[in-house]
PDB file of C-alpha atoms and ligand atoms in Angstrom:
ATOM      1  CA  UNK U   4      -3.389 -12.968 -19.498  1.00 72.00           C
ATOM      2  CA  UNK U   5      -6.554 -12.666 -17.424  1.00 86.00           C
ATOM      3  CA  UNK U   6      -9.811 -13.254 -19.340  1.00 90.00           C
ATOM      4  CA  UNK U   7     -11.276 -10.030 -17.872  1.00 94.00           C
ATOM      5  CA  UNK U   8      -9.833  -7.109 -15.921  1.00 98.00           C
ATOM      6  CA  UNK U   9     -11.886  -4.897 -13.596  1.00 98.00           C
ATOM      7  CA  UNK U  10     -10.753  -1.392 -12.685  1.00 98.00           C
ATOM      8  CA  UNK U  11     -11.226  -0.759  -8.954  1.00 98.00           C
ATOM      9  CA  UNK U  12     -11.033   2.120  -6.518  1.00 99.00           C
ATOM     10  CA  UNK U  13     -10.937   0.526  -3.063  1.00 98.00           C
ATOM     11  CA  UNK U  14     -12.335   2.666  -0.240  1.00 98.00           C
ATOM     12  CA  UNK U  15     -11.703   1.325   3.258  1.00 98.00           C
ATOM     13  CA  UNK U  16     -10.425   1.719   6.803  1.00 98.00           C
ATOM     14  CA  UNK U  17      -7.489  -0.703   7.268  1.00 98.00           C
ATOM     15  CA  UNK U  18      -7.985  -2.682   9.475  1.00 95.00           C
ATOM     16  CA  UNK U  19      -6.913  -6.334   9.258  1.00 97.00           C
ATOM     17  CA  UNK U  20      -9.547  -7.580   6.826  1.00 98.00           C
ATOM     18  CA  UNK U  21      -9.149  -4.447   4.684  1.00 98.00           C
ATOM     19  CA  UNK U  22      -5.483  -5.378   4.351  1.00 98.00           C
ATOM     20  CA  UNK U  23      -6.506  -8.823   3.109  1.00 98.00           C
ATOM     21  CA  UNK U  24      -8.878  -7.190   0.609  1.00 98.00           C
ATOM     22  CA  UNK U  25      -6.209  -4.814  -0.706  1.00 98.00           C
ATOM     23  CA  UNK U  26      -3.760  -7.720  -1.024  1.00 98.00           C
ATOM     24  CA  UNK U  27      -6.331  -9.698  -2.998  1.00 98.00           C
ATOM     25  CA  UNK U  28      -6.990  -6.744  -5.298  1.00 98.00           C
ATOM     26  CA  UNK U  29      -3.296  -5.948  -5.765  1.00 98.00           C
ATOM     27  CA  UNK U  30      -2.222  -9.537  -6.363  1.00 98.00           C
ATOM     28  CA  UNK U  31      -4.916 -10.901  -8.657  1.00 98.00           C
ATOM     29  CA  UNK U  32      -4.504 -10.349 -12.416  1.00 98.00           C
ATOM     30  CA  UNK U  33      -8.255  -9.740 -12.856  1.00 98.00           C
ATOM     31  CA  UNK U  34      -8.082  -6.478 -10.884  1.00 98.00           C
ATOM     32  CA  UNK U  35      -6.514  -3.194 -11.905  1.00 98.00           C
ATOM     33  CA  UNK U  36      -6.294  -1.447  -8.521  1.00 98.00           C
ATOM     34  CA  UNK U  37      -6.274   2.279  -9.317  1.00 98.00           C
ATOM     35  CA  UNK U  38      -6.132   3.625  -5.765  1.00 98.00           C
ATOM     36  CA  UNK U  39      -6.916   3.015  -2.116  1.00 98.00           C
ATOM     37  CA  UNK U  40      -8.973   5.783  -0.538  1.00 98.00           C
ATOM     38  CA  UNK U  41      -9.123   5.813   3.246  1.00 98.00           C
ATOM     39  CA  UNK U  42     -11.840   6.714   5.712  1.00 98.00           C
ATOM     40  CA  UNK U  43     -12.293   6.736   9.474  1.00 98.00           C
ATOM     41  CA  UNK U  44     -14.085   3.610  10.717  1.00 98.00           C
ATOM     42  CA  UNK U  45     -12.244   0.621  12.137  1.00 97.00           C
ATOM     43  CA  UNK U  46      -9.723   3.174  13.326  1.00 98.00           C
ATOM     44  CA  UNK U  47      -8.976   6.885  12.896  1.00 98.00           C
ATOM     45  CA  UNK U  48      -8.307   8.301   9.432  1.00 98.00           C
ATOM     46  CA  UNK U  49      -4.703   8.951  10.384  1.00 98.00           C
ATOM     47  CA  UNK U  50      -4.172   5.336  11.436  1.00 98.00           C
ATOM     48  CA  UNK U  51      -6.048   3.899   8.443  1.00 98.00           C
ATOM     49  CA  UNK U  52      -3.923   5.965   6.037  1.00 98.00           C
ATOM     50  CA  UNK U  53      -0.669   5.006   7.758  1.00 98.00           C
ATOM     51  CA  UNK U  54      -1.714   1.339   7.746  1.00 98.00           C
ATOM     52  CA  UNK U  55      -2.526   1.420   4.023  1.00 98.00           C
ATOM     53  CA  UNK U  56       0.855   3.027   3.304  1.00 98.00           C
ATOM     54  CA  UNK U  57       2.652   0.458   5.481  1.00 98.00           C
ATOM     55  CA  UNK U  58       1.016  -2.265   3.398  1.00 98.00           C
ATOM     56  CA  UNK U  59       2.233  -0.593   0.193  1.00 98.00           C
ATOM     57  CA  UNK U  60       5.742  -0.668   1.669  1.00 98.00           C
ATOM     58  CA  UNK U  61       5.430  -4.375   2.473  1.00 98.00           C
ATOM     59  CA  UNK U  62       4.120  -5.159  -1.030  1.00 98.00           C
ATOM     60  CA  UNK U  63       6.568  -2.643  -2.544  1.00 98.00           C
ATOM     61  CA  UNK U  64       3.772  -1.222  -4.698  1.00 98.00           C
ATOM     62  CA  UNK U  65       3.123   2.401  -5.623  1.00 98.00           C
ATOM     63  CA  UNK U  66      -0.659   2.335  -5.586  1.00 98.00           C
ATOM     64  CA  UNK U  67      -1.937   5.820  -4.606  1.00 98.00           C
ATOM     65  CA  UNK U  68      -3.314   6.098  -1.071  1.00 98.00           C
ATOM     66  CA  UNK U  69      -5.781   8.992  -0.803  1.00 98.00           C
ATOM     67  CA  UNK U  70      -7.096  10.080   2.617  1.00 98.00           C
ATOM     68  CA  UNK U  71     -10.740  11.102   2.933  1.00 98.00           C
ATOM     69  CA  UNK U  72     -13.165  11.811   5.752  1.00 98.00           C
ATOM     70  CA  UNK U  73     -11.978  11.809   9.364  1.00 98.00           C
ATOM     71  CA  UNK U  74     -15.527  11.487  10.726  1.00 98.00           C
ATOM     72  CA  UNK U  75     -19.007  10.410   9.604  1.00 98.00           C
ATOM     73  CA  UNK U  76     -21.308  12.901   7.844  1.00 98.00           C
ATOM     74  CA  UNK U  77     -23.364  13.718  10.936  1.00 98.00           C
ATOM     75  CA  UNK U  78     -22.406  11.542  13.888  1.00 97.00           C
ATOM     76  CA  UNK U  79     -19.330  11.380  16.036  1.00 98.00           C
ATOM     77  CA  UNK U  80     -16.818   8.690  15.081  1.00 98.00           C
ATOM     78  CA  UNK U  81     -16.860   5.245  16.686  1.00 97.00           C
ATOM     79  CA  UNK U  82     -13.868   2.962  16.056  1.00 97.00           C
ATOM     80  CA  UNK U  83     -13.239  -0.738  16.802  1.00 95.00           C
ATOM     81  CA  UNK U  84     -10.074  -1.136  18.914  1.00 94.00           C
ATOM     82  CA  UNK U  85     -11.584  -4.294  20.445  1.00 92.00           C
ATOM     83  CA  UNK U  86     -11.180  -5.934  17.003  1.00 92.00           C
ATOM     84  CA  UNK U  87      -8.214  -4.173  15.380  1.00 93.00           C
ATOM     85  CA  UNK U  88      -6.203  -2.829  18.350  1.00 94.00           C
ATOM     86  CA  UNK U  89      -5.422   0.777  19.231  1.00 95.00           C
ATOM     87  CA  UNK U  90      -3.481   1.420  16.001  1.00 97.00           C
ATOM     88  CA  UNK U  91      -6.104  -0.275  13.810  1.00 97.00           C
ATOM     89  CA  UNK U  92      -3.692  -2.955  12.576  1.00 97.00           C
ATOM     90  CA  UNK U  93      -2.047  -4.419  15.641  1.00 96.00           C
ATOM     91  CA  UNK U  94       0.180  -7.473  15.302  1.00 97.00           C
ATOM     92  CA  UNK U  95       3.212  -6.578  13.187  1.00 96.00           C
ATOM     93  CA  UNK U  96       4.296  -3.355  14.854  1.00 96.00           C
ATOM     94  CA  UNK U  97       4.089   0.109  13.305  1.00 97.00           C
ATOM     95  CA  UNK U  98       6.586   2.208  11.411  1.00 97.00           C
ATOM     96  CA  UNK U  99       6.703   5.502   9.536  1.00 97.00           C
ATOM     97  CA  UNK U 100       5.857   4.460   5.944  1.00 98.00           C
ATOM     98  CA  UNK U 101       8.327   5.268   3.158  1.00 98.00           C
ATOM     99  CA  UNK U 102       5.504   6.215   0.808  1.00 98.00           C
ATOM    100  CA  UNK U 103       3.366   9.323   1.299  1.00 98.00           C
ATOM    101  CA  UNK U 104      -0.391   9.873   0.885  1.00 98.00           C
ATOM    102  CA  UNK U 105      -1.756  11.725  -2.143  1.00 98.00           C
ATOM    103  CA  UNK U 106      -2.423  15.391  -1.379  1.00 98.00           C
ATOM    104  CA  UNK U 107      -6.073  15.394  -2.496  1.00 98.00           C
ATOM    105  CA  UNK U 108      -9.248  14.590  -0.557  1.00 98.00           C
ATOM    106  CA  UNK U 109     -10.699  11.141  -1.356  1.00 98.00           C
ATOM    107  CA  UNK U 110     -14.076  12.644  -2.311  1.00 98.00           C
ATOM    108  CA  UNK U 111     -12.366  14.975  -4.818  1.00 98.00           C
ATOM    109  CA  UNK U 112     -10.243  12.082  -6.077  1.00 98.00           C
ATOM    110  CA  UNK U 113     -13.354   9.951  -6.607  1.00 98.00           C
ATOM    111  CA  UNK U 114     -15.144  12.757  -8.459  1.00 98.00           C
ATOM    112  CA  UNK U 115     -12.183  13.616 -10.663  1.00 98.00           C
ATOM    113  CA  UNK U 116     -11.237  10.040 -11.494  1.00 98.00           C
ATOM    114  CA  UNK U 117     -14.797   8.908 -12.154  1.00 98.00           C
ATOM    115  CA  UNK U 118     -15.724  11.965 -14.252  1.00 98.00           C
ATOM    116  CA  UNK U 119     -12.612  11.514 -16.401  1.00 98.00           C
ATOM    117  CA  UNK U 120     -13.330   7.781 -16.863  1.00 98.00           C
ATOM    118  CA  UNK U 121     -15.243   5.899 -19.537  1.00 98.00           C
ATOM    119  CA  UNK U 122     -17.671   4.572 -16.922  1.00 98.00           C
ATOM    120  CA  UNK U 123     -15.595   1.437 -16.412  1.00 98.00           C
ATOM    121  CA  UNK U 124     -14.523   1.857 -12.766  1.00 98.00           C
ATOM    122  CA  UNK U 125     -15.916  -0.271  -9.936  1.00 99.00           C
ATOM    123  CA  UNK U 126     -16.009   1.306  -6.482  1.00 99.00           C
ATOM    124  CA  UNK U 127     -15.493  -1.161  -3.621  1.00 99.00           C
ATOM    125  CA  UNK U 128     -16.271   0.113  -0.133  1.00 98.00           C
ATOM    126  CA  UNK U 129     -15.299  -1.855   2.957  1.00 98.00           C
ATOM    127  CA  UNK U 130     -15.644   0.779   5.638  1.00 98.00           C
ATOM    128  CA  UNK U 131     -18.228   3.487   6.380  1.00 98.00           C
ATOM    129  CA  UNK U 132     -19.508   4.973   3.110  1.00 98.00           C
ATOM    130  CA  UNK U 133     -18.688   8.576   4.073  1.00 98.00           C
ATOM    131  CA  UNK U 134     -16.252   9.320   1.217  1.00 98.00           C
ATOM    132  CA  UNK U 135     -18.511   7.949  -1.499  1.00 99.00           C
ATOM    133  CA  UNK U 136     -21.614   9.665  -0.095  1.00 98.00           C
ATOM    134  CA  UNK U 137     -19.769  12.991   0.097  1.00 98.00           C
ATOM    135  CA  UNK U 138     -18.610  12.579  -3.510  1.00 98.00           C
ATOM    136  CA  UNK U 139     -22.182  11.807  -4.625  1.00 98.00           C
ATOM    137  CA  UNK U 140     -23.534  14.853  -2.811  1.00 98.00           C
ATOM    138  CA  UNK U 141     -20.908  17.146  -4.334  1.00 98.00           C
ATOM    139  CA  UNK U 142     -21.132  15.712  -7.851  1.00 98.00           C
ATOM    140  CA  UNK U 143     -24.236  13.569  -8.469  1.00 98.00           C
ATOM    141  CA  UNK U 144     -23.139  12.933 -12.067  1.00 98.00           C
ATOM    142  CA  UNK U 145     -20.572  10.411 -10.791  1.00 98.00           C
ATOM    143  CA  UNK U 146     -23.495   7.998 -10.442  1.00 98.00           C
ATOM    144  CA  UNK U 147     -23.645   7.724 -14.248  1.00 98.00           C
ATOM    145  CA  UNK U 148     -19.927   6.986 -14.313  1.00 98.00           C
ATOM    146  CA  UNK U 149     -19.672   4.278 -11.635  1.00 98.00           C
ATOM    147  CA  UNK U 150     -19.764   0.808 -13.202  1.00 98.00           C
ATOM    148  CA  UNK U 151     -21.022  -0.696  -9.948  1.00 98.00           C
ATOM    149  CA  UNK U 152     -20.607  -0.281  -6.201  1.00 98.00           C
ATOM    150  CA  UNK U 153     -19.636  -3.433  -4.333  1.00 99.00           C
ATOM    151  CA  UNK U 154     -19.623  -3.075  -0.584  1.00 98.00           C
ATOM    152  CA  UNK U 155     -18.966  -4.948   2.618  1.00 98.00           C
ATOM    153  CA  UNK U 156     -21.709  -3.915   4.991  1.00 98.00           C
ATOM    154  CA  UNK U 157     -25.134  -4.685   6.356  1.00 98.00           C
ATOM    155  CA  UNK U 158     -26.786  -8.065   6.640  1.00 97.00           C
ATOM    156  CA  UNK U 159     -29.872  -9.629   8.143  1.00 94.00           C
ATOM    157  CA  UNK U 160     -28.379  -9.303  11.647  1.00 94.00           C
ATOM    158  CA  UNK U 161     -25.826  -7.102  13.320  1.00 96.00           C
ATOM    159  CA  UNK U 162     -22.382  -7.270  14.893  1.00 95.00           C
ATOM    160  CA  UNK U 163     -22.072  -3.869  16.575  1.00 96.00           C
ATOM    161  CA  UNK U 164     -25.702  -3.888  17.729  1.00 97.00           C
ATOM    162  CA  UNK U 165     -28.345  -6.590  17.457  1.00 95.00           C
ATOM    163  CA  UNK U 166     -29.637  -4.853  14.339  1.00 98.00           C
ATOM    164  CA  UNK U 167     -26.658  -3.204  12.691  1.00 98.00           C
ATOM    165  CA  UNK U 168     -23.385  -4.131  11.050  1.00 98.00           C
ATOM    166  CA  UNK U 169     -20.416  -1.893  11.941  1.00 98.00           C
ATOM    167  CA  UNK U 170     -19.701  -0.191   8.577  1.00 98.00           C
ATOM    168  CA  UNK U 171     -23.320   0.878   8.089  1.00 98.00           C
ATOM    169  CA  UNK U 172     -23.846   1.766  11.764  1.00 98.00           C
ATOM    170  CA  UNK U 173     -20.826   4.099  11.920  1.00 98.00           C
ATOM    171  CA  UNK U 174     -22.357   6.295   9.204  1.00 98.00           C
ATOM    172  CA  UNK U 175     -25.902   5.227   8.338  1.00 98.00           C
ATOM    173  CA  UNK U 176     -26.649   8.630   6.773  1.00 98.00           C
ATOM    174  CA  UNK U 177     -23.813   8.076   4.291  1.00 98.00           C
ATOM    175  CA  UNK U 178     -25.060   4.555   3.565  1.00 98.00           C
ATOM    176  CA  UNK U 179     -28.538   5.966   2.948  1.00 98.00           C
ATOM    177  CA  UNK U 180     -27.151   8.384   0.338  1.00 98.00           C
ATOM    178  CA  UNK U 181     -25.449   5.481  -1.438  1.00 98.00           C
ATOM    179  CA  UNK U 182     -28.459   3.134  -1.180  1.00 98.00           C
ATOM    180  CA  UNK U 183     -30.704   5.859  -2.611  1.00 97.00           C
ATOM    181  CA  UNK U 184     -28.388   6.410  -5.586  1.00 98.00           C
ATOM    182  CA  UNK U 185     -29.253   4.888  -8.952  1.00 97.00           C
ATOM    183  CA  UNK U 186     -25.936   2.992  -9.104  1.00 98.00           C
ATOM    184  CA  UNK U 187     -25.867  -0.788  -9.416  1.00 98.00           C
ATOM    185  CA  UNK U 188     -25.049  -2.187  -5.967  1.00 98.00           C
ATOM    186  CA  UNK U 189     -23.680  -5.523  -4.766  1.00 98.00           C
ATOM    187  CA  UNK U 190     -23.924  -6.094  -1.019  1.00 98.00           C
ATOM    188  CA  UNK U 191     -21.648  -8.397   0.960  1.00 98.00           C
ATOM    189  CA  UNK U 192     -23.381  -8.463   4.317  1.00 98.00           C
ATOM    190  CA  UNK U 193     -22.530 -10.439   7.425  1.00 97.00           C
ATOM    191  CA  UNK U 194     -24.646 -13.430   6.327  1.00 96.00           C
ATOM    192  CA  UNK U 195     -22.133 -13.866   3.509  1.00 97.00           C
ATOM    193  CA  UNK U 196     -18.901 -12.653   5.063  1.00 97.00           C
ATOM    194  CA  UNK U 197     -19.259 -14.778   8.192  1.00 96.00           C
ATOM    195  CA  UNK U 198     -18.642 -17.727   5.880  1.00 96.00           C
ATOM    196  CA  UNK U 199     -15.191 -16.295   5.013  1.00 97.00           C
ATOM    197  CA  UNK U 200     -13.581 -17.378   8.270  1.00 96.00           C
ATOM    198  CA  UNK U 201      -9.904 -17.643   9.018  1.00 96.00           C
ATOM    199  CA  UNK U 202      -9.683 -21.292  10.104  1.00 95.00           C
ATOM    200  CA  UNK U 203      -6.625 -22.925  11.693  1.00 94.00           C
ATOM    201  CA  UNK U 204      -6.020 -24.744   8.439  1.00 96.00           C
ATOM    202  CA  UNK U 205      -6.005 -21.542   6.375  1.00 97.00           C
ATOM    203  CA  UNK U 206      -3.805 -19.760   8.909  1.00 96.00           C
ATOM    204  CA  UNK U 207      -1.278 -22.618   8.616  1.00 97.00           C
ATOM    205  CA  UNK U 208      -1.241 -22.159   4.831  1.00 98.00           C
ATOM    206  CA  UNK U 209      -0.493 -18.447   5.273  1.00 98.00           C
ATOM    207  CA  UNK U 210       2.235 -19.376   7.777  1.00 97.00           C
ATOM    208  CA  UNK U 211       3.831 -21.437   5.001  1.00 97.00           C
ATOM    209  CA  UNK U 212       4.238 -18.452   2.653  1.00 98.00           C
ATOM    210  CA  UNK U 213       7.860 -17.501   3.242  1.00 98.00           C
ATOM    211  CA  UNK U 214       7.871 -13.938   1.862  1.00 98.00           C
ATOM    212  CA  UNK U 215       7.939 -10.492   3.453  1.00 98.00           C
ATOM    213  CA  UNK U 216       4.200 -10.152   2.782  1.00 98.00           C
ATOM    214  CA  UNK U 217       3.483 -13.685   4.065  1.00 98.00           C
ATOM    215  CA  UNK U 218       5.268 -12.925   7.348  1.00 98.00           C
ATOM    216  CA  UNK U 219       3.449  -9.587   7.724  1.00 98.00           C
ATOM    217  CA  UNK U 220       0.042 -11.204   7.179  1.00 98.00           C
ATOM    218  CA  UNK U 221       0.916 -14.028   9.564  1.00 98.00           C
ATOM    219  CA  UNK U 222       1.733 -11.464  12.263  1.00 97.00           C
ATOM    220  CA  UNK U 223      -1.331  -9.252  11.838  1.00 97.00           C
ATOM    221  CA  UNK U 224      -3.685 -12.254  11.545  1.00 97.00           C
ATOM    222  CA  UNK U 225      -2.168 -13.684  14.707  1.00 95.00           C
ATOM    223  CA  UNK U 226      -3.520 -10.600  16.514  1.00 95.00           C
ATOM    224  CA  UNK U 227      -6.813 -10.686  14.597  1.00 92.00           C
ATOM    225  CA  UNK U 228      -7.446 -14.338  15.502  1.00 88.00           C
ATOM    226  CA  UNK U 229      -8.296 -13.099  19.023  1.00 84.00           C
ATOM    227  CA  UNK U 230     -11.110 -10.866  17.730  1.00 81.00           C
ATOM    228  CA  UNK U 231     -14.567 -11.653  19.109  1.00 78.00           C
ATOM    229  CA  UNK U 232     -16.400 -14.313  17.037  1.00 83.00           C
ATOM    230  CA  UNK U 233     -19.963 -15.601  16.993  1.00 82.00           C
ATOM    231  CA  UNK U 234     -20.682 -19.051  18.392  1.00 79.00           C
ATOM    232  CA  UNK U 235     -21.079 -20.469  14.858  1.00 81.00           C
ATOM    233  CA  UNK U 236     -17.748 -19.234  13.448  1.00 79.00           C
ATOM    234  CA  UNK U 237     -14.621 -21.440  13.505  1.00 82.00           C
ATOM    235  CA  UNK U 238     -12.426 -18.301  13.371  1.00 89.00           C
ATOM    236  CA  UNK U 239     -12.687 -14.561  12.754  1.00 94.00           C
ATOM    237  CA  UNK U 240     -14.469 -13.484   9.586  1.00 96.00           C
ATOM    238  CA  UNK U 241     -12.272 -11.941   6.891  1.00 97.00           C
ATOM    239  CA  UNK U 242     -15.153  -9.759   5.721  1.00 97.00           C
ATOM    240  CA  UNK U 243     -13.708  -7.136   3.435  1.00 98.00           C
ATOM    241  CA  UNK U 244     -12.241  -9.187   0.556  1.00 98.00           C
ATOM    242  CA  UNK U 245     -15.663 -10.617  -0.375  1.00 98.00           C
ATOM    243  CA  UNK U 246     -16.617  -7.837  -2.834  1.00 98.00           C
ATOM    244  CA  UNK U 247     -13.153  -8.018  -4.428  1.00 98.00           C
ATOM    245  CA  UNK U 248     -13.402 -11.803  -4.785  1.00 98.00           C
ATOM    246  CA  UNK U 249     -16.741 -11.372  -6.578  1.00 98.00           C
ATOM    247  CA  UNK U 250     -15.151  -9.069  -9.162  1.00 98.00           C
ATOM    248  CA  UNK U 251     -12.445 -11.660  -9.733  1.00 98.00           C
ATOM    249  CA  UNK U 252     -14.825 -14.610  -9.969  1.00 98.00           C
ATOM    250  CA  UNK U 253     -18.596 -13.972  -9.804  1.00 98.00           C
ATOM    251  CA  UNK U 254     -19.094 -17.664  -9.020  1.00 98.00           C
ATOM    252  CA  UNK U 255     -17.342 -17.257  -5.639  1.00 98.00           C
ATOM    253  CA  UNK U 256     -20.765 -16.657  -4.089  1.00 98.00           C
ATOM    254  CA  UNK U 257     -24.390 -16.987  -5.100  1.00 98.00           C
ATOM    255  CA  UNK U 258     -26.592 -13.887  -5.230  1.00 98.00           C
ATOM    256  CA  UNK U 259     -30.213 -12.799  -5.267  1.00 97.00           C
ATOM    257  CA  UNK U 260     -31.733  -9.370  -5.839  1.00 96.00           C
ATOM    258  CA  UNK U 261     -33.707  -7.797  -2.981  1.00 95.00           C
ATOM    259  CA  UNK U 262     -35.170  -4.524  -1.898  1.00 94.00           C
ATOM    260  CA  UNK U 263     -32.867  -3.210   0.844  1.00 96.00           C
ATOM    261  CA  UNK U 264     -33.020   0.067   2.771  1.00 96.00           C
ATOM    262  CA  UNK U 265     -31.090   1.554   5.709  1.00 98.00           C
ATOM    263  CA  UNK U 266     -32.538   2.714   9.031  1.00 98.00           C
ATOM    264  CA  UNK U 267     -31.364   6.197  10.009  1.00 98.00           C
ATOM    265  CA  UNK U 268     -33.904   6.908  12.748  1.00 98.00           C
ATOM    266  CA  UNK U 269     -32.240   7.105  16.181  1.00 97.00           C
ATOM    267  CA  UNK U 270     -32.723   4.115  18.465  1.00 97.00           C
ATOM    268  CA  UNK U 271     -31.894   0.434  18.551  1.00 97.00           C
ATOM    269  CA  UNK U 272     -32.405  -0.087  14.837  1.00 98.00           C
ATOM    270  CA  UNK U 273     -30.057   2.735  13.774  1.00 98.00           C
ATOM    271  CA  UNK U 274     -27.847   1.423  10.953  1.00 98.00           C
ATOM    272  CA  UNK U 275     -29.928  -1.691  10.274  1.00 98.00           C
ATOM    273  CA  UNK U 276     -30.252  -2.841   6.667  1.00 98.00           C
ATOM    274  CA  UNK U 277     -33.860  -3.897   6.181  1.00 96.00           C
ATOM    275  CA  UNK U 278     -34.089  -6.587   3.517  1.00 94.00           C
ATOM    276  CA  UNK U 279     -37.319  -7.885   2.025  1.00 89.00           C
ATOM    277  CA  UNK U 280     -36.055 -11.486   2.032  1.00 89.00           C
ATOM    278  CA  UNK U 281     -39.222 -13.433   1.305  1.00 87.00           C
ATOM    279  CA  UNK U 282     -41.002 -10.827  -0.770  1.00 82.00           C
ATOM    280  CA  UNK U 283     -44.351 -12.521  -0.202  1.00 83.00           C
ATOM    281  CA  UNK U 284     -46.440  -9.392  -0.229  1.00 81.00           C
ATOM    282  CA  UNK U 285     -47.922  -8.532  -3.615  1.00 76.00           C
ATOM    283  CA  UNK U 286     -48.591  -4.864  -2.749  1.00 76.00           C
ATOM    284  CA  UNK U 287     -47.559  -2.657  -5.597  1.00 76.00           C
ATOM    285  CA  UNK U 288     -46.097  -0.053  -3.239  1.00 76.00           C
ATOM    286  CA  UNK U 289     -43.250  -2.372  -2.226  1.00 77.00           C
ATOM    287  CA  UNK U 290     -40.267  -1.045  -4.159  1.00 86.00           C
ATOM    288  CA  UNK U 291     -38.545  -3.245  -6.705  1.00 89.00           C
ATOM    289  CA  UNK U 292     -35.276  -5.002  -5.779  1.00 93.00           C
ATOM    290  CA  UNK U 293     -32.438  -2.473  -5.705  1.00 95.00           C
ATOM    291  CA  UNK U 294     -29.462  -4.456  -4.417  1.00 97.00           C
ATOM    292  CA  UNK U 295     -27.754  -7.688  -5.488  1.00 98.00           C
ATOM    293  CA  UNK U 296     -27.034  -9.522  -2.248  1.00 98.00           C
ATOM    294  CA  UNK U 297     -24.328 -12.163  -1.738  1.00 98.00           C
ATOM    295  CA  UNK U 298     -25.593 -15.351  -0.099  1.00 98.00           C
ATOM    296  CA  UNK U 299     -23.639 -18.639  -0.209  1.00 98.00           C
ATOM    297  CA  UNK U 300     -19.855 -18.410  -0.297  1.00 98.00           C
ATOM    298  CA  UNK U 301     -17.622 -21.018  -1.944  1.00 98.00           C
ATOM    299  CA  UNK U 302     -15.134 -21.134   0.950  1.00 98.00           C
ATOM    300  CA  UNK U 303     -12.451 -23.120  -0.896  1.00 98.00           C
ATOM    301  CA  UNK U 304     -12.571 -20.867  -3.946  1.00 98.00           C
ATOM    302  CA  UNK U 305     -12.434 -17.729  -1.764  1.00 98.00           C
ATOM    303  CA  UNK U 306      -9.256 -18.867  -0.045  1.00 98.00           C
ATOM    304  CA  UNK U 307      -7.765 -20.166  -3.299  1.00 98.00           C
ATOM    305  CA  UNK U 308      -8.121 -16.656  -4.772  1.00 98.00           C
ATOM    306  CA  UNK U 309      -6.636 -15.115  -1.621  1.00 98.00           C
ATOM    307  CA  UNK U 310      -3.657 -17.468  -1.317  1.00 98.00           C
ATOM    308  CA  UNK U 311      -2.859 -17.125  -5.025  1.00 98.00           C
ATOM    309  CA  UNK U 312      -2.867 -13.324  -4.697  1.00 98.00           C
ATOM    310  CA  UNK U 313      -0.532 -13.400  -1.696  1.00 98.00           C
ATOM    311  CA  UNK U 314       1.884 -15.725  -3.497  1.00 98.00           C
ATOM    312  CA  UNK U 315       1.728 -13.681  -6.727  1.00 98.00           C
ATOM    313  CA  UNK U 316       2.936 -10.579  -4.877  1.00 98.00           C
ATOM    314  CA  UNK U 317       6.151 -12.452  -4.034  1.00 87.00           C
TER     315      UNK U 317
HETATM  316  C1  LIG N 409     -16.561  -4.580   9.232  1.00 54.33           C
HETATM  317  O1  LIG N 409     -16.022  -4.018  10.383  1.00 54.33           O
HETATM  318  C2  LIG N 409     -14.645  -4.123  10.347  1.00 54.33           C
HETATM  319  O2  LIG N 409     -14.152  -4.800  11.445  1.00 54.33           O
HETATM  320  C3  LIG N 409     -14.276  -4.835   9.117  1.00 54.33           C
HETATM  321  O3  LIG N 409     -13.181  -4.231   8.489  1.00 54.33           O
HETATM  322  C4  LIG N 409     -15.451  -4.797   8.275  1.00 54.33           C
HETATM  323  O4  LIG N 409     -15.365  -3.727   7.390  1.00 54.33           O
HETATM  324  C5  LIG N 409     -17.355  -5.790   9.568  1.00 54.33           C
HETATM  325  O5  LIG N 409     -18.492  -5.411  10.261  1.00 54.33           O
HETATM  326 CA1  LIG N 410     -13.231  -2.410   6.843  1.00 54.33          CA
END
């Protein structure tokens, strides 16, 4: 028996690292994965939903997959085929999933499930925050029901522009709605997630897992290992599982609380998360810290959690 169990709705855009996050959530006994809601981001909504359902087939799990927004709140959609391929999850081939998506919009699903809950559900987002923002706009009372929001996004530098991280940049208006909400927020930005690299050594360990899921992950990560990396990284960052890992074991990374806001003005800083890192200025007008920010990752523990989850799914 796990010493604690966290209920989770996972909202993402699978996507290779989303798949790793969903596997971690589905396979670890500390997480009760209630549903996967999908959103356009890494790839189109249609692809992201199909990819999530394909993963459910591979894991042979009946976790509801609920499609949401096909485009950002205001802007046109930008996807990332240069990272994830044209289908959003290149590497293992595509098929028509056996399982079908839930016939309800993700924003409605979030509202209904959260309003019926005892306030014990964590919302993890690992794509653009469009679904969650739309749900908050339609039913602001969900903010009193969300236990906490843990998200992959932002950072003190960018990956899609010099200033902005992809998830925030795709829909900065949605991120602004979420940042402005009173919910407790845990941010896994690039500074943290770039420590969660897929090294050769880790990839070999995944290669050694002789199960249907192990083979599938080996194939998709083989494609993903050609994704663009920074000069400091020994392999591509597996960004999206970081917030899930924190729910499983809060010691997997260190945190500090900061004031963070999102730039929505057009121009080169669109989508930037501005973080008052040093907080040296004593002016009273500077808002109080509003986000718990992940900083130093325990790499070995992160991959231990991940490999255990993959093996547990058989
Ligand atoms: C984000 O972009 C996508 O490639 C990943 O899934 C992650 O959500 C990193 O910027
Ligand atoms: Ca993602």
